Each structure stands twice: as structure tokens, then as C-alpha cells.
């Protein structure tokens, strides 16, 4: 999986980068194929915003979180992505199920007296 991290209006932090890579690698159980992840971290005054975008198998998952702590913003955005991925995976599982074929029950024939 390719993970791109972009810092805007703040300096790059190796610890924050490792935190993001660790959290995203935990989401690998929801992926069908290796994906691309793009994380944008933006600081405006005391507002820390994390935008995360995943693309997998022609599907795009986006999340944005805002807080006063960058780690909290990243965790909230990843929680939103995880919810989207769970829903998508369940949808794919349910979509490919074959209908069960049960033999038709015959009605007892009515005998005329």
C-alpha cells in the first residue's frame, strides 16, 4: 500500500508519520487489493485538520476531521474511514450471495367426493 502524507502550514513530524502508517496498516483487513492512501494534515491557528482519502478497486473513501490536536484529528478521520470500509465490505459480501434454492412444497391435492 502506498501512503502519501502532506503537511500544510506545519513542519513534518516523523512520529506523526509513523502514527499514521501504524493506524492505516491496521485497516488492511478491510482491503481487497492494495490501495493508495493520501493524508493531508493542515494547521490553521489552533485548528488541526486531517483529510484522508483512500482509493481501492474504483471506489473512493474520504474523511475529514477537525480538532485542537492533530493526533485526535487523525484518529477521528480514520474511524470514519473504517466505518465506510466496513459498510462497503459487507455490501460486497451480501451482493455476491446466491439465493438458496429450496424445493417447492406441493399443496396436498384436494380430493372431491
mmCIF file of N, CA and C in Angstrom:
data_model
loop_
_atom_site.group_PDB
_atom_site.id
_atom_site.type_symbol
_atom_site.label_atom_id
_atom_site.label_comp_id
_atom_site.label_asym_id
_atom_site.label_seq_id
_atom_site.Cartn_x
_atom_site.Cartn_y
_atom_site.Cartn_z
ATOM 1 N N UNK A 1 0.843 -1.163 0.000
ATOM 2 C CA UNK A 1 0.000 0.000 0.000
ATOM 3 C C UNK A 1 0.897 1.237 0.000
ATOM 4 N N UNK A 2 0.500 2.189 -0.788
ATOM 5 C CA UNK A 2 1.248 3.436 -0.881
ATOM 6 C C UNK A 2 0.540 4.500 -0.050
ATOM 7 N N UNK A 3 1.273 5.087 0.900
ATOM 8 C CA UNK A 3 0.709 6.105 1.786
ATOM 9 C C UNK A 3 1.468 7.405 1.582
ATOM 10 N N UNK A 4 0.756 8.447 1.169
ATOM 11 C CA UNK A 4 1.339 9.779 0.990
ATOM 12 C C UNK A 4 0.828 10.689 2.096
ATOM 13 N N UNK A 5 1.744 11.364 2.770
ATOM 14 C CA UNK A 5 1.369 12.292 3.836
ATOM 15 C C UNK A 5 1.847 13.678 3.439
ATOM 16 N N UNK A 6 0.918 14.637 3.447
ATOM 17 C CA UNK A 6 1.229 16.017 3.098
ATOM 18 C C UNK A 6 0.975 16.902 4.308
ATOM 19 N N UNK A 7 1.954 17.730 4.643
ATOM 20 C CA UNK A 7 1.819 18.676 5.746
ATOM 21 C C UNK A 7 1.645 20.071 5.162
ATOM 22 N N UNK A 8 0.620 20.781 5.622
ATOM 23 C CA UNK A 8 0.383 22.157 5.175
ATOM 24 C C UNK A 8 0.435 23.085 6.385
ATOM 25 N N UNK A 9 1.185 24.140 6.256
ATOM 26 C CA UNK A 9 1.323 25.160 7.297
ATOM 27 C C UNK A 9 1.886 24.597 8.600
ATOM 28 N N UNK A 10 2.607 23.504 8.513
ATOM 29 C CA UNK A 10 3.254 22.910 9.678
ATOM 30 C C UNK A 10 4.468 22.121 9.211
ATOM 31 N N UNK A 11 5.352 21.852 10.132
ATOM 32 C CA UNK A 11 6.544 21.103 9.777
ATOM 33 C C UNK A 11 6.291 19.606 9.886
ATOM 34 N N UNK A 12 7.012 18.862 9.079
ATOM 35 C CA UNK A 12 6.876 17.413 9.055
ATOM 36 C C UNK A 12 7.356 16.807 10.371
ATOM 37 N N UNK A 13 6.629 15.812 10.840
ATOM 38 C CA UNK A 13 6.983 15.133 12.074
ATOM 39 C C UNK A 13 7.089 13.637 11.800
ATOM 40 N N UNK A 14 8.251 13.071 12.112
ATOM 41 C CA UNK A 14 8.460 11.642 11.872
ATOM 42 C C UNK A 14 7.549 10.807 12.763
ATOM 43 N N UNK A 15 7.345 11.236 13.992
ATOM 44 C CA UNK A 15 6.495 10.499 14.930
ATOM 45 C C UNK A 15 5.047 10.476 14.439
ATOM 46 N N UNK A 16 4.566 11.596 13.935
ATOM 47 C CA UNK A 16 3.204 11.666 13.410
ATOM 48 C C UNK A 16 3.064 10.808 12.165
ATOM 49 N N UNK A 17 4.074 10.814 11.324
ATOM 50 C CA UNK A 17 4.073 9.958 10.122
ATOM 51 C C UNK A 17 3.985 8.481 10.492
ATOM 52 N N UNK A 18 4.764 8.067 11.493
ATOM 53 C CA UNK A 18 4.740 6.671 11.954
ATOM 54 C C UNK A 18 3.393 6.313 12.556
ATOM 55 N N UNK A 19 2.804 7.259 13.280
ATOM 56 C CA UNK A 19 1.473 7.041 13.862
ATOM 57 C C UNK A 19 0.444 6.788 12.760
ATOM 58 N N UNK A 20 0.510 7.574 11.706
ATOM 59 C CA UNK A 20 -0.426 7.423 10.581
ATOM 60 C C UNK A 20 -0.212 6.087 9.880
ATOM 61 N N UNK A 21 1.042 5.724 9.618
ATOM 62 C CA UNK A 21 1.327 4.449 8.955
ATOM 63 C C UNK A 21 0.851 3.270 9.804
ATOM 64 N N UNK A 22 1.041 3.358 11.119
ATOM 65 C CA UNK A 22 0.604 2.287 12.017
ATOM 66 C C UNK A 22 -0.913 2.134 11.999
ATOM 67 N N UNK A 23 -1.618 3.243 12.090
ATOM 68 C CA UNK A 23 -3.088 3.198 12.105
ATOM 69 C C UNK A 23 -3.657 2.719 10.774
ATOM 70 N N UNK A 24 -3.080 3.154 9.681
ATOM 71 C CA UNK A 24 -3.585 2.750 8.369
ATOM 72 C C UNK A 24 -3.293 1.276 8.112
ATOM 73 N N UNK A 25 -2.158 0.784 8.576
ATOM 74 C CA UNK A 25 -1.840 -0.640 8.371
ATOM 75 C C UNK A 25 -2.818 -1.539 9.108
ATOM 76 N N UNK A 26 -3.422 -1.052 10.182
ATOM 77 C CA UNK A 26 -4.432 -1.837 10.903
ATOM 78 C C UNK A 26 -5.720 -2.001 10.095
ATOM 79 N N UNK A 27 -5.945 -1.088 9.148
ATOM 80 C CA UNK A 27 -7.143 -1.158 8.316
ATOM 81 C C UNK A 27 -6.979 -2.117 7.135
ATOM 82 N N UNK A 28 -5.831 -2.736 6.998
ATOM 83 C CA UNK A 28 -5.565 -3.586 5.835
ATOM 84 C C UNK A 28 -6.491 -4.803 5.772
ATOM 85 N N UNK A 29 -7.100 -5.181 6.879
ATOM 86 C CA UNK A 29 -8.005 -6.331 6.865
ATOM 87 C C UNK A 29 -9.280 -6.052 6.067
ATOM 88 N N UNK A 30 -9.574 -4.793 5.805
ATOM 89 C CA UNK A 30 -10.762 -4.435 5.047
ATOM 90 C C UNK A 30 -10.499 -4.288 3.557
ATOM 91 N N UNK A 31 -9.236 -4.334 3.142
ATOM 92 C CA UNK A 31 -8.893 -4.104 1.757
ATOM 93 C C UNK A 31 -8.922 -5.381 0.954
ATOM 94 N N UNK A 32 -9.386 -5.284 -0.287
ATOM 95 C CA UNK A 32 -9.379 -6.404 -1.206
ATOM 96 C C UNK A 32 -8.057 -6.417 -1.965
ATOM 97 N N UNK A 33 -7.694 -5.277 -2.500
ATOM 98 C CA UNK A 33 -6.433 -5.115 -3.212
ATOM 99 C C UNK A 33 -5.626 -4.033 -2.506
ATOM 100 N N UNK A 34 -4.313 -4.015 -2.701
ATOM 101 C CA UNK A 34 -3.538 -2.912 -2.131
ATOM 102 C C UNK A 34 -4.067 -1.577 -2.660
ATOM 103 N N UNK A 35 -4.083 -0.591 -1.791
ATOM 104 C CA UNK A 35 -4.706 0.678 -2.136
ATOM 105 C C UNK A 35 -3.724 1.833 -2.053
ATOM 106 N N UNK A 36 -4.193 2.986 -2.430
ATOM 107 C CA UNK A 36 -3.454 4.231 -2.270
ATOM 108 C C UNK A 36 -4.144 5.041 -1.183
ATOM 109 N N UNK A 37 -3.357 5.605 -0.297
ATOM 110 C CA UNK A 37 -3.894 6.459 0.757
ATOM 111 C C UNK A 37 -3.188 7.799 0.683
ATOM 112 N N UNK A 38 -3.980 8.853 0.773
ATOM 113 C CA UNK A 38 -3.410 10.194 0.782
ATOM 114 C C UNK A 38 -3.936 10.914 2.017
ATOM 115 N N UNK A 39 -3.006 11.367 2.857
ATOM 116 C CA UNK A 39 -3.347 12.053 4.097
ATOM 117 C C UNK A 39 -2.832 13.485 4.002
ATOM 118 N N UNK A 40 -3.723 14.441 4.246
ATOM 119 C CA UNK A 40 -3.342 15.844 4.257
ATOM 120 C C UNK A 40 -3.583 16.391 5.655
ATOM 121 N N UNK A 41 -2.527 16.926 6.256
ATOM 122 C CA UNK A 41 -2.613 17.492 7.598
ATOM 123 C C UNK A 41 -2.442 19.003 7.486
ATOM 124 N N UNK A 42 -3.389 19.748 8.031
ATOM 125 C CA UNK A 42 -3.421 21.191 7.878
ATOM 126 C C UNK A 42 -3.582 21.841 9.243
ATOM 127 N N UNK A 43 -2.807 22.873 9.495
ATOM 128 C CA UNK A 43 -2.903 23.609 10.756
ATOM 129 C C UNK A 43 -3.219 25.064 10.441
ATOM 130 N N UNK A 44 -4.290 25.574 11.050
ATOM 131 C CA UNK A 44 -4.673 26.982 10.918
ATOM 132 C C UNK A 44 -4.933 27.512 12.324
ATOM 133 N N UNK A 45 -3.977 28.185 12.871
ATOM 134 C CA UNK A 45 -4.111 28.677 14.240
ATOM 135 C C UNK A 45 -4.105 27.518 15.217
ATOM 136 N N UNK A 46 -5.206 27.338 15.923
ATOM 137 C CA UNK A 46 -5.314 26.214 16.859
ATOM 138 C C UNK A 46 -6.138 25.070 16.285
ATOM 139 N N UNK A 47 -6.571 25.212 15.049
ATOM 140 C CA UNK A 47 -7.387 24.173 14.408
ATOM 141 C C UNK A 47 -6.479 23.214 13.642
ATOM 142 N N UNK A 48 -6.575 21.936 13.966
ATOM 143 C CA UNK A 48 -5.802 20.899 13.295
ATOM 144 C C UNK A 48 -6.779 20.035 12.498
ATOM 145 N N UNK A 49 -6.572 19.994 11.198
ATOM 146 C CA UNK A 49 -7.489 19.258 10.331
ATOM 147 C C UNK A 49 -6.743 18.126 9.632
ATOM 148 N N UNK A 50 -7.376 16.954 9.618
ATOM 149 C CA UNK A 50 -6.821 15.800 8.916
ATOM 150 C C UNK A 50 -7.824 15.380 7.849
ATOM 151 N N UNK A 51 -7.359 15.279 6.614
ATOM 152 C CA UNK A 51 -8.173 14.797 5.498
ATOM 153 C C UNK A 51 -7.530 13.512 5.002
ATOM 154 N N UNK A 52 -8.315 12.447 4.910
ATOM 155 C CA UNK A 52 -7.796 11.157 4.466
ATOM 156 C C UNK A 52 -8.612 10.687 3.281
ATOM 157 N N UNK A 53 -7.921 10.203 2.278
ATOM 158 C CA UNK A 53 -8.569 9.719 1.064
ATOM 159 C C UNK A 53 -7.968 8.368 0.691
ATOM 160 N N UNK A 54 -8.824 7.350 0.546
ATOM 161 C CA UNK A 54 -8.410 6.021 0.112
ATOM 162 C C UNK A 54 -9.029 5.738 -1.237
ATOM 163 N N UNK A 55 -8.287 5.105 -2.100
ATOM 164 C CA UNK A 55 -8.875 4.630 -3.347
ATOM 165 C C UNK A 55 -8.563 3.145 -3.463
ATOM 166 N N UNK A 56 -9.613 2.381 -3.716
ATOM 167 C CA UNK A 56 -9.461 0.943 -3.837
ATOM 168 C C UNK A 56 -10.472 0.410 -4.842
ATOM 169 N N UNK A 57 -9.974 -0.312 -5.809
ATOM 170 C CA UNK A 57 -10.856 -1.033 -6.712
ATOM 171 C C UNK A 57 -11.954 -0.130 -7.294
ATOM 172 N N UNK A 58 -11.598 1.022 -7.781
ATOM 173 C CA UNK A 58 -12.511 2.009 -8.372
ATOM 174 C C UNK A 58 -13.497 2.588 -7.368
ATOM 175 N N UNK A 59 -13.181 2.495 -6.091
ATOM 176 C CA UNK A 59 -14.001 3.107 -5.047
ATOM 177 C C UNK A 59 -13.155 4.132 -4.311
ATOM 178 N N UNK A 60 -13.786 5.203 -3.890
ATOM 179 C CA UNK A 60 -13.078 6.273 -3.200
ATOM 180 C C UNK A 60 -13.728 6.500 -1.844
ATOM 181 N N UNK A 61 -12.906 6.548 -0.808
ATOM 182 C CA UNK A 61 -13.372 6.766 0.547
ATOM 183 C C UNK A 61 -12.685 8.016 1.082
ATOM 184 N N UNK A 62 -13.464 8.972 1.579
ATOM 185 C CA UNK A 62 -12.928 10.230 2.085
ATOM 186 C C UNK A 62 -13.432 10.487 3.493
ATOM 187 N N UNK A 63 -12.583 11.129 4.291
ATOM 188 C CA UNK A 63 -12.992 11.538 5.636
ATOM 189 C C UNK A 63 -12.201 12.780 6.016
ATOM 190 N N UNK A 64 -12.837 13.607 6.822
ATOM 191 C CA UNK A 64 -12.211 14.841 7.285
ATOM 192 C C UNK A 64 -12.569 15.006 8.753
ATOM 193 N N UNK A 65 -11.577 15.384 9.565
ATOM 194 C CA UNK A 65 -11.823 15.599 10.992
ATOM 195 C C UNK A 65 -11.080 16.847 11.440
ATOM 196 N N UNK A 66 -11.671 17.544 12.390
ATOM 197 C CA UNK A 66 -11.131 18.805 12.883
ATOM 198 C C UNK A 66 -11.139 18.781 14.410
ATOM 199 N N UNK A 67 -10.007 19.145 15.012
ATOM 200 C CA UNK A 67 -9.936 19.230 16.474
ATOM 201 C C UNK A 67 -8.780 20.152 16.857
ATOM 202 N N UNK A 68 -8.472 20.195 18.156
ATOM 203 C CA UNK A 68 -7.372 21.026 18.630
ATOM 204 C C UNK A 68 -6.081 20.223 18.779
ATOM 205 N N UNK A 69 -6.118 18.930 18.414
ATOM 206 C CA UNK A 69 -4.947 18.062 18.497
ATOM 207 C C UNK A 69 -4.839 17.263 17.203
ATOM 208 N N UNK A 70 -3.671 17.237 16.583
ATOM 209 C CA UNK A 70 -3.518 16.560 15.293
ATOM 210 C C UNK A 70 -3.717 15.053 15.413
ATOM 211 N N UNK A 71 -3.227 14.444 16.495
ATOM 212 C CA UNK A 71 -3.390 13.002 16.672
ATOM 213 C C UNK A 71 -4.868 12.635 16.793
ATOM 214 N N UNK A 72 -5.615 13.447 17.503
ATOM 215 C CA UNK A 72 -7.053 13.223 17.652
ATOM 216 C C UNK A 72 -7.766 13.371 16.309
ATOM 217 N N UNK A 73 -7.365 14.350 15.528
ATOM 218 C CA UNK A 73 -7.959 14.548 14.205
ATOM 219 C C UNK A 73 -7.701 13.340 13.313
ATOM 220 N N UNK A 74 -6.474 12.845 13.323
ATOM 221 C CA UNK A 74 -6.122 11.681 12.506
ATOM 222 C C UNK A 74 -6.932 10.466 12.952
ATOM 223 N N UNK A 75 -7.034 10.244 14.255
ATOM 224 C CA UNK A 75 -7.778 9.084 14.759
ATOM 225 C C UNK A 75 -9.263 9.171 14.416
ATOM 226 N N UNK A 76 -9.836 10.361 14.512
ATOM 227 C CA UNK A 76 -11.262 10.521 14.171
ATOM 228 C C UNK A 76 -11.510 10.285 12.680
ATOM 229 N N UNK A 77 -10.629 10.800 11.837
ATOM 230 C CA UNK A 77 -10.790 10.605 10.395
ATOM 231 C C UNK A 77 -10.634 9.123 10.033
ATOM 232 N N UNK A 78 -9.688 8.446 10.658
ATOM 233 C CA UNK A 78 -9.510 7.017 10.383
ATOM 234 C C UNK A 78 -10.685 6.193 10.888
ATOM 235 N N UNK A 79 -11.313 6.612 11.970
ATOM 236 C CA UNK A 79 -12.507 5.921 12.456
ATOM 237 C C UNK A 79 -13.643 6.054 11.441
ATOM 238 N N UNK A 80 -13.760 7.226 10.832
ATOM 239 C CA UNK A 80 -14.787 7.424 9.796
ATOM 240 C C UNK A 80 -14.500 6.548 8.578
ATOM 241 N N UNK A 81 -13.226 6.473 8.184
ATOM 242 C CA UNK A 81 -12.842 5.629 7.048
ATOM 243 C C UNK A 81 -13.125 4.164 7.357
ATOM 244 N N UNK A 82 -12.824 3.747 8.587
ATOM 245 C CA UNK A 82 -13.061 2.357 8.972
ATOM 246 C C UNK A 82 -14.543 2.005 8.874
ATOM 247 N N UNK A 83 -15.400 2.922 9.293
ATOM 248 C CA UNK A 83 -16.849 2.708 9.190
ATOM 249 C C UNK A 83 -17.264 2.555 7.726
ATOM 250 N N UNK A 84 -16.724 3.402 6.865
ATOM 251 C CA UNK A 84 -17.053 3.319 5.438
ATOM 252 C C UNK A 84 -16.569 2.007 4.839
ATOM 253 N N UNK A 85 -15.368 1.575 5.218
ATOM 254 C CA UNK A 85 -14.813 0.331 4.676
ATOM 255 C C UNK A 85 -15.601 -0.885 5.147
ATOM 256 N N UNK A 86 -16.028 -0.889 6.426
ATOM 257 C CA UNK A 86 -16.844 -1.996 6.934
ATOM 258 C C UNK A 86 -18.151 -2.094 6.150
ATOM 259 N N UNK A 87 -18.793 -0.965 5.954
ATOM 260 C CA UNK A 87 -20.062 -0.937 5.224
ATOM 261 C C UNK A 87 -19.873 -1.417 3.791
ATOM 262 N N UNK A 88 -18.796 -0.983 3.154
ATOM 263 C CA UNK A 88 -18.503 -1.380 1.773
ATOM 264 C C UNK A 88 -18.227 -2.878 1.679
ATOM 265 N N UNK A 89 -17.463 -3.405 2.632
ATOM 266 C CA UNK A 89 -17.131 -4.831 2.615
ATOM 267 C C UNK A 89 -18.377 -5.690 2.834
ATOM 268 N N UNK A 90 -19.235 -5.275 3.755
ATOM 269 C CA UNK A 90 -20.481 -6.003 3.992
ATOM 270 C C UNK A 90 -21.385 -5.953 2.769
ATOM 271 N N UNK A 91 -21.395 -4.831 2.095
ATOM 272 C CA UNK A 91 -22.206 -4.682 0.887
ATOM 273 C C UNK A 91 -21.718 -5.640 -0.195
ATOM 274 N N UNK A 92 -20.400 -5.766 -0.330
ATOM 275 C CA UNK A 92 -19.850 -6.689 -1.322
ATOM 276 C C UNK A 92 -20.148 -8.137 -0.963
ATOM 277 N N UNK A 93 -20.073 -8.468 0.309
ATOM 278 C CA UNK A 93 -20.376 -9.833 0.735
ATOM 279 C C UNK A 93 -21.832 -10.184 0.435
ATOM 280 N N UNK A 94 -22.729 -9.283 0.765
ATOM 281 C CA UNK A 94 -24.154 -9.533 0.558
ATOM 282 C C UNK A 94 -24.533 -9.542 -0.909
ATOM 283 N N UNK A 95 -23.798 -8.832 -1.715
ATOM 284 C CA UNK A 95 -24.117 -8.712 -3.135
ATOM 285 C C UNK A 95 -23.839 -10.014 -3.894
ATOM 286 N N UNK A 96 -22.857 -10.752 -3.468
ATOM 287 C CA UNK A 96 -22.455 -11.939 -4.214
ATOM 288 C C UNK A 96 -23.050 -13.241 -3.671
ATOM 289 N N UNK A 97 -23.960 -13.158 -2.756
ATOM 290 C CA UNK A 97 -24.584 -14.374 -2.238
ATOM 291 C C UNK A 97 -25.565 -14.922 -3.251
ATOM 292 N N UNK A 98 -25.552 -16.222 -3.375
ATOM 293 C CA UNK A 98 -26.518 -16.857 -4.268
ATOM 294 C C UNK A 98 -27.785 -17.147 -3.481
ATOM 295 N N UNK A 99 -28.915 -16.987 -4.109
ATOM 296 C CA UNK A 99 -30.156 -17.279 -3.391
ATOM 297 C C UNK A 99 -30.254 -18.780 -3.143
ATOM 298 N N UNK A 100 -30.738 -19.122 -1.978
ATOM 299 C CA UNK A 100 -30.866 -20.552 -1.671
ATOM 300 C C UNK A 100 -32.053 -21.116 -2.438
ATOM 301 N N UNK A 101 -31.850 -22.261 -2.975
ATOM 302 C CA UNK A 101 -32.912 -22.915 -3.747
ATOM 303 C C UNK A 101 -33.505 -24.032 -2.899
ATOM 304 N N UNK A 102 -34.667 -23.799 -2.435
ATOM 305 C CA UNK A 102 -35.345 -24.827 -1.659
ATOM 306 C C UNK A 102 -36.438 -25.423 -2.542
ATOM 307 N N UNK A 103 -36.624 -26.719 -2.420
ATOM 308 C CA UNK A 103 -37.660 -27.337 -3.259
ATOM 309 C C UNK A 103 -39.038 -26.788 -2.898
ATOM 310 N N UNK A 104 -39.837 -26.633 -3.920
ATOM 311 C CA UNK A 104 -41.187 -26.116 -3.688
ATOM 312 C C UNK A 104 -42.019 -27.172 -2.986
ATOM 313 N N UNK A 105 -42.770 -26.709 -2.050
ATOM 314 C CA UNK A 105 -43.668 -27.624 -1.347
ATOM 315 C C UNK A 105 -44.970 -27.677 -2.125
ATOM 316 N N UNK A 106 -45.394 -28.872 -2.341
ATOM 317 C CA UNK A 106 -46.667 -29.048 -3.063
ATOM 318 C C UNK A 106 -47.817 -29.002 -2.078
ATOM 319 N N UNK A 107 -48.897 -28.440 -2.554
ATOM 320 C CA UNK A 107 -50.093 -28.447 -1.727
ATOM 321 C C UNK A 107 -50.755 -29.796 -1.845
ATOM 322 N N UNK A 108 -51.244 -30.265 -0.735
ATOM 323 C CA UNK A 108 -51.957 -31.546 -0.837
ATOM 324 C C UNK A 108 -53.149 -31.387 -1.777
ATOM 325 N N UNK A 109 -53.278 -32.324 -2.671
ATOM 326 C CA UNK A 109 -54.375 -32.232 -3.633
ATOM 327 C C UNK A 109 -55.703 -32.456 -2.917
ATOM 328 N N UNK A 110 -56.644 -31.659 -3.328
ATOM 329 C CA UNK A 110 -57.968 -31.766 -2.710
ATOM 330 C C UNK A 110 -58.742 -32.845 -3.434
ATOM 331 N N UNK A 111 -59.211 -33.761 -2.695
ATOM 332 C CA UNK A 111 -59.996 -34.836 -3.331
ATOM 333 C C UNK A 111 -61.462 -34.447 -3.295
ATOM 334 N N UNK A 112 -62.104 -34.664 -4.410
ATOM 335 C CA UNK A 112 -63.537 -34.333 -4.494
ATOM 336 C C UNK A 112 -64.314 -35.589 -4.216
ATOM 337 N N UNK A 113 -65.288 -35.504 -3.387
ATOM 338 C CA UNK A 113 -66.132 -36.651 -3.034
ATOM 339 C C UNK A 113 -67.328 -36.747 -3.894
#
